[in-house]
mmCIF file with all atom_site columns, C-alpha atoms in Angstrom:
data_model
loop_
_atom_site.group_PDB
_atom_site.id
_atom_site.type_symbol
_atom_site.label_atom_id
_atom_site.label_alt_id
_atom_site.label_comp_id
_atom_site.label_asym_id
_atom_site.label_entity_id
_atom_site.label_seq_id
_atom_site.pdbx_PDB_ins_code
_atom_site.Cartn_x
_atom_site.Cartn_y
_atom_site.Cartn_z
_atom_site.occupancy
_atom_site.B_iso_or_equiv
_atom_site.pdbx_formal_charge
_atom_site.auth_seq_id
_atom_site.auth_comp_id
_atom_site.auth_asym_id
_atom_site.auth_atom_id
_atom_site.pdbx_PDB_model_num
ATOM 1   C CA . UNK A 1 1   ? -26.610 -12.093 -10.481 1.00 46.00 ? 5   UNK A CA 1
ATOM 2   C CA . UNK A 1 2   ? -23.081 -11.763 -8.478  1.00 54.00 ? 6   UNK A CA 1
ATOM 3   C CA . UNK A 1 3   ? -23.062 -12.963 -5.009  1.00 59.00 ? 7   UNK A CA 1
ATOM 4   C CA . UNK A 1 4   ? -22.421 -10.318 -2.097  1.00 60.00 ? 8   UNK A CA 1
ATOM 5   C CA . UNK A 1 5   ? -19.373 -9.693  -1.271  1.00 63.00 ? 9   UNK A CA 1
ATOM 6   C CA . UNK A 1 6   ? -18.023 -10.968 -4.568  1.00 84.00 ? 10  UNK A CA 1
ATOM 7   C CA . UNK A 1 7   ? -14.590 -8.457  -4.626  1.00 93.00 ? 11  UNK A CA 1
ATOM 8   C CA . UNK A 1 8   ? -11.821 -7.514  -6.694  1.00 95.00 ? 12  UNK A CA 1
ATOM 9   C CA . UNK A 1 9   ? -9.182  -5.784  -4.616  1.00 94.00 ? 13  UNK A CA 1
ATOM 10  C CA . UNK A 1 10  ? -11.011 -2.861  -2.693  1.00 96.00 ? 14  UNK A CA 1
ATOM 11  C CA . UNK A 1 11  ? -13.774 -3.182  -5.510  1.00 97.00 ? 15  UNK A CA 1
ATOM 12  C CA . UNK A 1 12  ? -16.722 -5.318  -3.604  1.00 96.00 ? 16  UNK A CA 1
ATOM 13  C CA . UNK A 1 13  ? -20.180 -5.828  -4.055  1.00 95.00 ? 17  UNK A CA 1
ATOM 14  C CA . UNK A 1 14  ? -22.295 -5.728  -0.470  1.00 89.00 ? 18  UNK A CA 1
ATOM 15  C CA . UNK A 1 15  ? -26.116 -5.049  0.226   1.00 86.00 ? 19  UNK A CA 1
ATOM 16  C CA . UNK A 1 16  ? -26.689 -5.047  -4.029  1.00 89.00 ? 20  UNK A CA 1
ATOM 17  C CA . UNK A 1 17  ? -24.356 -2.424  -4.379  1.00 92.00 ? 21  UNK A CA 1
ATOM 18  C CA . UNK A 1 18  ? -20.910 -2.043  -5.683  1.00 96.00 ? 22  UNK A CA 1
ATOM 19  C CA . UNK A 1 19  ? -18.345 0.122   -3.647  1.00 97.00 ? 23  UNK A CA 1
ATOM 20  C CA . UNK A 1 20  ? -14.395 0.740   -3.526  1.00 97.00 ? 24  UNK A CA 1
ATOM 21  C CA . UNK A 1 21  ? -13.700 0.841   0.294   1.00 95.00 ? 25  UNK A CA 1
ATOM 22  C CA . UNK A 1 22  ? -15.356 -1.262  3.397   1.00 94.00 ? 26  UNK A CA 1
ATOM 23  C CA . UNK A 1 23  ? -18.605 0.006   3.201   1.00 92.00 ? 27  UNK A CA 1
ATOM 24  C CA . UNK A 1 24  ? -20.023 -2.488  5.802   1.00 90.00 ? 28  UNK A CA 1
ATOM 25  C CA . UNK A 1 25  ? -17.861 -0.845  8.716   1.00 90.00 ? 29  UNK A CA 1
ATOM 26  C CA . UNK A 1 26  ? -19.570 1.892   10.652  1.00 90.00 ? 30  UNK A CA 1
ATOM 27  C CA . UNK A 1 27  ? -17.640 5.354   10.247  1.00 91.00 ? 31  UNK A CA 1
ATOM 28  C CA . UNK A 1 28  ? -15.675 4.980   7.264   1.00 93.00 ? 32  UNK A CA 1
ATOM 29  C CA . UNK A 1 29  ? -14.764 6.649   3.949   1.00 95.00 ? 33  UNK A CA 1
ATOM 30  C CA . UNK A 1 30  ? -15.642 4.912   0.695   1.00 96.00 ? 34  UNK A CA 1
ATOM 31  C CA . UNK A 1 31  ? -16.996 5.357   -2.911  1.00 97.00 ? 35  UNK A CA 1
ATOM 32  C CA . UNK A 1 32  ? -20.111 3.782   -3.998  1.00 97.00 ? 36  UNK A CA 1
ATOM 33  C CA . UNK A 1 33  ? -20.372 2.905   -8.147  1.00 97.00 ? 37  UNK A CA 1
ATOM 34  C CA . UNK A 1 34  ? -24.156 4.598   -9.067  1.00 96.00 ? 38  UNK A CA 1
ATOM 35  C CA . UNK A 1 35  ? -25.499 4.716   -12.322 1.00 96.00 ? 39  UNK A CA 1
ATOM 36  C CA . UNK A 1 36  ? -24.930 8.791   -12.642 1.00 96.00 ? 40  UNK A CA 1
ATOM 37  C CA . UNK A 1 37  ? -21.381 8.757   -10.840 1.00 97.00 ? 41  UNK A CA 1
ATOM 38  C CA . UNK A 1 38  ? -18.927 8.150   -8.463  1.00 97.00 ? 42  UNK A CA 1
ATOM 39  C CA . UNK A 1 39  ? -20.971 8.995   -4.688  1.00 96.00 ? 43  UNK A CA 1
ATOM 40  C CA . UNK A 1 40  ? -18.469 9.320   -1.862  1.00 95.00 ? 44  UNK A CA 1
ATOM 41  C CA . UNK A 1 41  ? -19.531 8.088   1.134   1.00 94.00 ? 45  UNK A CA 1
ATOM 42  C CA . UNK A 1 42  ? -18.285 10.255  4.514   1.00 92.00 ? 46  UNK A CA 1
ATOM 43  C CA . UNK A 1 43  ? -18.932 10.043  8.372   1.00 90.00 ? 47  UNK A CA 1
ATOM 44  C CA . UNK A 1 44  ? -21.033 13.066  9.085   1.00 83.00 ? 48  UNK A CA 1
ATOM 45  C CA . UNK A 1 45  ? -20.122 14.838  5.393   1.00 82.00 ? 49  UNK A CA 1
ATOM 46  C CA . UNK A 1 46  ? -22.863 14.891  2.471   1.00 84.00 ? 50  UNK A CA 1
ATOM 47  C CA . UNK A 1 47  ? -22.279 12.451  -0.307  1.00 83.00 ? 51  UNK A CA 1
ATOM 48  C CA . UNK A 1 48  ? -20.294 13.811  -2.952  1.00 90.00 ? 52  UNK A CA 1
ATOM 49  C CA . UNK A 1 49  ? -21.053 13.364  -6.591  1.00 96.00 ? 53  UNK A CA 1
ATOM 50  C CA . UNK A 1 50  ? -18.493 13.211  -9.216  1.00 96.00 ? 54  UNK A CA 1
ATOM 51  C CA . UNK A 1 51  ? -20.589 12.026  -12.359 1.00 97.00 ? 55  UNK A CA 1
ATOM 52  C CA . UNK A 1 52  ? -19.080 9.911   -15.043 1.00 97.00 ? 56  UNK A CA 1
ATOM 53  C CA . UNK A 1 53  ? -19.306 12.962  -18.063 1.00 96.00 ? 57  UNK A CA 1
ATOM 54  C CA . UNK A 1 54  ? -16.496 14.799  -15.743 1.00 97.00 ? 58  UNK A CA 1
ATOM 55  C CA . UNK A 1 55  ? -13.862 11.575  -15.285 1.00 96.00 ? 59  UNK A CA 1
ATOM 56  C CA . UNK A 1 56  ? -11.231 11.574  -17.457 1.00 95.00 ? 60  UNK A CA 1
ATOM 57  C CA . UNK A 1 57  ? -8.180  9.557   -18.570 1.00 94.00 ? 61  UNK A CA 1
ATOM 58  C CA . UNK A 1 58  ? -5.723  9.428   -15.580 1.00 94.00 ? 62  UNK A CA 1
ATOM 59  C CA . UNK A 1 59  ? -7.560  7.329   -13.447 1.00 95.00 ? 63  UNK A CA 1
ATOM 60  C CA . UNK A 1 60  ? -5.375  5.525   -10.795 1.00 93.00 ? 64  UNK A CA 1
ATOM 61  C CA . UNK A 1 61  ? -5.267  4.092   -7.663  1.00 92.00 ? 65  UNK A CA 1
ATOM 62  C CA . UNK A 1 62  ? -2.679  5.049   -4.664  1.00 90.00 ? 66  UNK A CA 1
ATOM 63  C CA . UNK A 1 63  ? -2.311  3.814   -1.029  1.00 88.00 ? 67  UNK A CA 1
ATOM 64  C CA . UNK A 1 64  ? -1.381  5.585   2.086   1.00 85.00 ? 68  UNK A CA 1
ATOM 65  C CA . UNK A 1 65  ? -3.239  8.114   4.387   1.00 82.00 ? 69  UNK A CA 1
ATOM 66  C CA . UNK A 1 66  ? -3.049  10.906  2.137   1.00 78.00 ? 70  UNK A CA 1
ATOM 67  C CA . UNK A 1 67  ? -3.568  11.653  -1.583  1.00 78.00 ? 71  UNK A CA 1
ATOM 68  C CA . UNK A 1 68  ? -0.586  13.104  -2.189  1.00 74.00 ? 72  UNK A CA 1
ATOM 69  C CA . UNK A 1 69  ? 1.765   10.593  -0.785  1.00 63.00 ? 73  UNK A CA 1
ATOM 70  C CA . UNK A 1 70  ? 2.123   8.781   -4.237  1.00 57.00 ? 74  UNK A CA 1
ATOM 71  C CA . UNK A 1 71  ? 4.864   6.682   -3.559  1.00 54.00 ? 75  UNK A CA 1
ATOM 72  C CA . UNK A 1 72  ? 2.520   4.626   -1.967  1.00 50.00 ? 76  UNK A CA 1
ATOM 73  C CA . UNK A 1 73  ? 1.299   3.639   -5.389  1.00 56.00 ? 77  UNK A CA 1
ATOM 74  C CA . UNK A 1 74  ? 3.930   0.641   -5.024  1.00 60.00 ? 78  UNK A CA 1
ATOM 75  C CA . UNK A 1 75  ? 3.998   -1.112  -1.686  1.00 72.00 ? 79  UNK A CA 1
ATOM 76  C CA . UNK A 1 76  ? 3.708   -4.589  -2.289  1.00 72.00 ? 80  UNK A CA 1
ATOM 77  C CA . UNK A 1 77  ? 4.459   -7.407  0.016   1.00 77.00 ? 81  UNK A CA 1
ATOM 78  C CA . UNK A 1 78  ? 6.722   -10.157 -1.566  1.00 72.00 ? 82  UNK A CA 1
ATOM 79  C CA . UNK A 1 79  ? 3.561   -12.388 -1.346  1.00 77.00 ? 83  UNK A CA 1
ATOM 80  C CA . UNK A 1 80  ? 2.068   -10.435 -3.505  1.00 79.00 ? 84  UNK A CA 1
ATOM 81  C CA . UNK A 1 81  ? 0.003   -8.133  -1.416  1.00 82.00 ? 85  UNK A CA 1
ATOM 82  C CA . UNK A 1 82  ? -0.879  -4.440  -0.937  1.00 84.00 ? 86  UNK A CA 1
ATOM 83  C CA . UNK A 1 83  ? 1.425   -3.491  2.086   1.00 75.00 ? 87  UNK A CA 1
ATOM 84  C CA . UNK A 1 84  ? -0.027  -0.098  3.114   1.00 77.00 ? 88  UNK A CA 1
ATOM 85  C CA . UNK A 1 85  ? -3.287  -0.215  5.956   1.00 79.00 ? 89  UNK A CA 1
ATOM 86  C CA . UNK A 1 86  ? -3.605  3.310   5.831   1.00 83.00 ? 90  UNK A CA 1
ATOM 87  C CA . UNK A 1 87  ? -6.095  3.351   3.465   1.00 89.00 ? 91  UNK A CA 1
ATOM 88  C CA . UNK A 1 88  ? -6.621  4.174   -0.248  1.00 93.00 ? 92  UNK A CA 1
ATOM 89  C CA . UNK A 1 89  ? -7.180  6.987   -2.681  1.00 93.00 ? 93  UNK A CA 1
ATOM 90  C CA . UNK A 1 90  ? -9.254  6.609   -6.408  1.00 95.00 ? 94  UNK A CA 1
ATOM 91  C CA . UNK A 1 91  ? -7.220  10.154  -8.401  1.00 95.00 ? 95  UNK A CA 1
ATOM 92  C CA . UNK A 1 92  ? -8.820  11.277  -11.589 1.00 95.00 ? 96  UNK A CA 1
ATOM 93  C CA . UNK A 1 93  ? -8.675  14.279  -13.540 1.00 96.00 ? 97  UNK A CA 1
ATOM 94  C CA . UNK A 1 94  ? -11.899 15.758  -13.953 1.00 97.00 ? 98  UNK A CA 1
ATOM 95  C CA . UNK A 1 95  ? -13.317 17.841  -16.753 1.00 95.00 ? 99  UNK A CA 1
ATOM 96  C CA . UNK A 1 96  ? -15.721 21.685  -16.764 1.00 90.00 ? 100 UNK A CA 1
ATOM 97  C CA . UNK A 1 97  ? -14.018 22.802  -14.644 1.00 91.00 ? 101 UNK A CA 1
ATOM 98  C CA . UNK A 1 98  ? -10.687 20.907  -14.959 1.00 94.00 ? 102 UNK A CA 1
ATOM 99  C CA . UNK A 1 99  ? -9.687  19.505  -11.527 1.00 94.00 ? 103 UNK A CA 1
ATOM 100 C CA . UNK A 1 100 ? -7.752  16.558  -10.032 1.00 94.00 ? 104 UNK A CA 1
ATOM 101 C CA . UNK A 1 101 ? -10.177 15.221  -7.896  1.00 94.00 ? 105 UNK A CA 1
ATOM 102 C CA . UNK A 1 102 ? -8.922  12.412  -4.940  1.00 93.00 ? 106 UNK A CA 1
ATOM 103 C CA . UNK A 1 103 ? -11.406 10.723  -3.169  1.00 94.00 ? 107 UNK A CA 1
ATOM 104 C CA . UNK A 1 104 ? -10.402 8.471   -0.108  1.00 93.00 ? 108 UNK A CA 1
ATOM 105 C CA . UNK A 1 105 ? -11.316 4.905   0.748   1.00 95.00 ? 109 UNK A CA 1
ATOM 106 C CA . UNK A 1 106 ? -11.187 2.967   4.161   1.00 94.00 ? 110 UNK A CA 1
ATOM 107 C CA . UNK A 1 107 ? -9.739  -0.487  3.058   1.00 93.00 ? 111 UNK A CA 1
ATOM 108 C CA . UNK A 1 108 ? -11.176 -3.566  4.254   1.00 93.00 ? 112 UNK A CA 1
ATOM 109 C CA . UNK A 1 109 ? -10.181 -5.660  7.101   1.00 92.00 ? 113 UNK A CA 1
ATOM 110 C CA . UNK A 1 110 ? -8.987  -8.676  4.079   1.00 91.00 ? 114 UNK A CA 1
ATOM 111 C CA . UNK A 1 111 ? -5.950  -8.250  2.628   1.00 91.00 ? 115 UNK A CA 1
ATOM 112 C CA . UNK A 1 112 ? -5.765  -6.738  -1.354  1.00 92.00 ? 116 UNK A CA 1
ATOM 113 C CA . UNK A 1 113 ? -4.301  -8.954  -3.618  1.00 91.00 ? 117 UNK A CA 1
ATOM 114 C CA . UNK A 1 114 ? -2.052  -7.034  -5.826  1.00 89.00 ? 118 UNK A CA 1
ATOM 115 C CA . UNK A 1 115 ? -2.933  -8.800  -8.799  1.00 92.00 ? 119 UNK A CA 1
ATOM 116 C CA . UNK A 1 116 ? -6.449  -8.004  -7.906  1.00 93.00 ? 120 UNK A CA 1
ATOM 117 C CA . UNK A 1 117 ? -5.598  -4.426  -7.340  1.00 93.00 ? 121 UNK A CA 1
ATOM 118 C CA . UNK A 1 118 ? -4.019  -3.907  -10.683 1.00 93.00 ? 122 UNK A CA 1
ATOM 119 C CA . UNK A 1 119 ? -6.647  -5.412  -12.644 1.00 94.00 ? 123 UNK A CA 1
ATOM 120 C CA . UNK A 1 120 ? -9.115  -2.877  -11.072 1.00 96.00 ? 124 UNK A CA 1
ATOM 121 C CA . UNK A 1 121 ? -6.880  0.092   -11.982 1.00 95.00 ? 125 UNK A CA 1
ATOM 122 C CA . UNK A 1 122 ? -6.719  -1.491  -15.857 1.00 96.00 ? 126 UNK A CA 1
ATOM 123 C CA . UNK A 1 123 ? -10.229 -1.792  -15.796 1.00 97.00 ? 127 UNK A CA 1
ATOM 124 C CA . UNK A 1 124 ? -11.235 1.422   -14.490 1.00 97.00 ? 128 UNK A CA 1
ATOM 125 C CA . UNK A 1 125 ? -8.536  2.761   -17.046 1.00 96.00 ? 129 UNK A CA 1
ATOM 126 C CA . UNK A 1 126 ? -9.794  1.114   -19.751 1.00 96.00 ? 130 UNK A CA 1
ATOM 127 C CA . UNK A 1 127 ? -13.267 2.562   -19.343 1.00 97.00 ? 131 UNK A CA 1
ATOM 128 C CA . UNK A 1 128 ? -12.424 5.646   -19.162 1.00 96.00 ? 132 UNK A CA 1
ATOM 129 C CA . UNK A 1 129 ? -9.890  5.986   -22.213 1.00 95.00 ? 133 UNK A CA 1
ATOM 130 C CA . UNK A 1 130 ? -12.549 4.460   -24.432 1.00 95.00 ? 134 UNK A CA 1
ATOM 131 C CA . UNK A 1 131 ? -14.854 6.900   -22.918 1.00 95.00 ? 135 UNK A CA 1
ATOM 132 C CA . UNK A 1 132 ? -17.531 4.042   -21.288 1.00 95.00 ? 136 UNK A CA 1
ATOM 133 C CA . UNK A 1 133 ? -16.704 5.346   -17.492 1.00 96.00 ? 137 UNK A CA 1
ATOM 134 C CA . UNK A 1 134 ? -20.567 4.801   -16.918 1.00 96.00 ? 138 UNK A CA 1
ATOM 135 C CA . UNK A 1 135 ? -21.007 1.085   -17.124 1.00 97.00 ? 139 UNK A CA 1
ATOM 136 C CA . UNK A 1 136 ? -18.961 1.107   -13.684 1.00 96.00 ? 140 UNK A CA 1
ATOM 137 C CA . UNK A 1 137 ? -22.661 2.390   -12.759 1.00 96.00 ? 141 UNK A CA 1
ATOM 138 C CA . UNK A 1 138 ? -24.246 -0.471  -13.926 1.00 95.00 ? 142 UNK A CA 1
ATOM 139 C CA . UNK A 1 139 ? -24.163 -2.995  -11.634 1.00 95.00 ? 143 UNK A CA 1
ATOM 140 C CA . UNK A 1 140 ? -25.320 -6.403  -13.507 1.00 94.00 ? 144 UNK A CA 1
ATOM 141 C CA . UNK A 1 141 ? -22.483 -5.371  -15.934 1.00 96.00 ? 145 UNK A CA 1
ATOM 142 C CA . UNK A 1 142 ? -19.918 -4.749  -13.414 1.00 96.00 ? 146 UNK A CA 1
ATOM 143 C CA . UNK A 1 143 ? -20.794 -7.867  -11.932 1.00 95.00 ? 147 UNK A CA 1
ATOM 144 C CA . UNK A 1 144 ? -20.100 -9.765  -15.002 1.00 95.00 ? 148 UNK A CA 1
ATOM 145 C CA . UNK A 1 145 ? -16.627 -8.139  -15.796 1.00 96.00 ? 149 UNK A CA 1
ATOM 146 C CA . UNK A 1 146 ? -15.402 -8.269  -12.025 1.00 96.00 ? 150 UNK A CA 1
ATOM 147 C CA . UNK A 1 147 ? -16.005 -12.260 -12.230 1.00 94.00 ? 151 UNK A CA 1
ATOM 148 C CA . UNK A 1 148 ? -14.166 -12.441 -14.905 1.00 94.00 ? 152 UNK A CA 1
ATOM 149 C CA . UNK A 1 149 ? -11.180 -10.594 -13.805 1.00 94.00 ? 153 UNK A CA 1
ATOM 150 C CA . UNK A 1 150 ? -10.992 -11.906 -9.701  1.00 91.00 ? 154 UNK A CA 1
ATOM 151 C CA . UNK A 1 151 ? -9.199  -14.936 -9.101  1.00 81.00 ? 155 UNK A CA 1
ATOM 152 C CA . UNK A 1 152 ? -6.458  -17.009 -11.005 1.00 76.00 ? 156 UNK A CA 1
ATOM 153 C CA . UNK A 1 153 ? -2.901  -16.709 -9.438  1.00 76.00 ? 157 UNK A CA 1
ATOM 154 C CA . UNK A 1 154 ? -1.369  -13.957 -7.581  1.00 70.00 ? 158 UNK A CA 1
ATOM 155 C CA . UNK A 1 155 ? 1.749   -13.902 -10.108 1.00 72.00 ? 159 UNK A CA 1
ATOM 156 C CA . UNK A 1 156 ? 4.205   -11.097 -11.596 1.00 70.00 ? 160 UNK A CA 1
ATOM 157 C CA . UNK A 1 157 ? 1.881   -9.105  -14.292 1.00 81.00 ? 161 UNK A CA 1
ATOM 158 C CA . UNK A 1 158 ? 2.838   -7.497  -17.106 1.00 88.00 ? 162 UNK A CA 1
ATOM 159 C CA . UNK A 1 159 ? 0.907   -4.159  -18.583 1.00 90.00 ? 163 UNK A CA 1
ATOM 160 C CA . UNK A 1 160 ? 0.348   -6.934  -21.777 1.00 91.00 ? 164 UNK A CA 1
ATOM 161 C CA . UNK A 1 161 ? -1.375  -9.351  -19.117 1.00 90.00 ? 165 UNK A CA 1
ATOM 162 C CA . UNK A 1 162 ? -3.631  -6.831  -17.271 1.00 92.00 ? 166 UNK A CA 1
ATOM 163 C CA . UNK A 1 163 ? -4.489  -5.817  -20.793 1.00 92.00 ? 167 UNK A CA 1
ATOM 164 C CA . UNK A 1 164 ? -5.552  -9.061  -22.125 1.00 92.00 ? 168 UNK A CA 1
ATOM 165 C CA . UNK A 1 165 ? -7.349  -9.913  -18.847 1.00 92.00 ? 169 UNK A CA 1
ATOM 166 C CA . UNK A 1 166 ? -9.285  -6.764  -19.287 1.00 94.00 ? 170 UNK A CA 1
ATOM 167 C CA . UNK A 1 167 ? -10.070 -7.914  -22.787 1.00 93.00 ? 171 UNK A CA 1
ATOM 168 C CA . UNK A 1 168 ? -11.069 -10.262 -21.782 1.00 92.00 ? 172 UNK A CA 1
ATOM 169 C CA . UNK A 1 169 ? -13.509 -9.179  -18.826 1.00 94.00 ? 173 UNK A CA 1
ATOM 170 C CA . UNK A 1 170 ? -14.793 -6.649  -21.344 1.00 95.00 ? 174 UNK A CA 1
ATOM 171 C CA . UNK A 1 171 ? -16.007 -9.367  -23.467 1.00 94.00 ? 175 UNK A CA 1
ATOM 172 C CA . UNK A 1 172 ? -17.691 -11.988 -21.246 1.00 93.00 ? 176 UNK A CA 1
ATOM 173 C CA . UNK A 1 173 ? -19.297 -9.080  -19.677 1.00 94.00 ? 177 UNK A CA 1
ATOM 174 C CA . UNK A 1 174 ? -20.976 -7.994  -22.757 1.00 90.00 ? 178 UNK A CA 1
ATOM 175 C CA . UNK A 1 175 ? -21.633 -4.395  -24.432 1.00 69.00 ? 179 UNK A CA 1
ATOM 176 C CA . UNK A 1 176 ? -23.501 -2.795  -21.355 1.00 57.00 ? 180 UNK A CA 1
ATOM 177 C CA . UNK A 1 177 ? -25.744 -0.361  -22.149 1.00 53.00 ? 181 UNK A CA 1
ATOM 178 C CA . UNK A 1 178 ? -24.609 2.680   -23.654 1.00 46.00 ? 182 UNK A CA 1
#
């Protein structure tokens, strides 16, 4: 079992469950990882569902405090660190109907390592080109792979790093169930 608040960017586990967004602050937006979906978590709003048969390839993350401001896919401190506080937004293109979906994310009070941040995206990427969205939803899986990919040096990374690492990840974390 991974500890609580074991992380990987805005990715954390807390209270058993895995969520992108500070889930342990009262009043705020963020996306919890369930085994039939994405739930999004809103102050005084129903959870929404987005289940893991609709995600498609497209996945990405952006920062800034709205979805469409995507040139805050790039702020980066020199130090290696994700510059924007305003927040955070998961895109994906959705399938029956088709649909770009954005949902939001508070961000943490800790800072997001880029590195961190980047593996995430390749990860949830990955998933979801080789069609395996739904072991995001398992969470002794995701455990496994997120240990695997945190840590290491905050360094320059190449798309031929982040895919290795997710290699990787995807193998000490085993199959998952299908």
């Amino acid at each position: 079992m991974v500890e609580d608040r074991a992380s990987l960017g805005p990715l954390e586990l807390a209270d058993g469950r895995w969520g992108i967004g500070d889930s342990a602050r009262p009043g705020t937006h963020w996306l919890e990882l369930c085994p039939d979906g994405f739930h999004q978590h809103a102050p005084d709003a129903e959870r929404q569902l987005v289940p893991w048969a609709r995600v498609m390839t497209g996945i990405r993350l952006t920062w800034g405090k709205h979805a469409r401001n995507t040139a805050g896919r790039g702020k980066y401190t020199l130090k290696g660190m994700v510059a924007d506080r305003d927040g955070g937004w998961l895109h994906m293109p959705l399938r029956d109907p088709y649909e770009d979906q954005h949902l939001g994310f508070d961000q943490h009070t800790r800072p997001y390592r880029a590195v961190d941040v980047l593996r995430l995206e390749a990860l949830l990427r990955r998933l979801t080109d080789e069609g395996r969205p739904h072991l995001l939803g398992d969470p002794e899986w995701l455990g496994r792979a997120v240990a695997a990919l945190a840590g290491g040096k905050n360094r320059w990374v190449t798309d031929g790093s982040l895919e290795q690492a997710v290699t990787e990840a995807l193998e000490a974390a085993g199959g998952g169930r299908l």
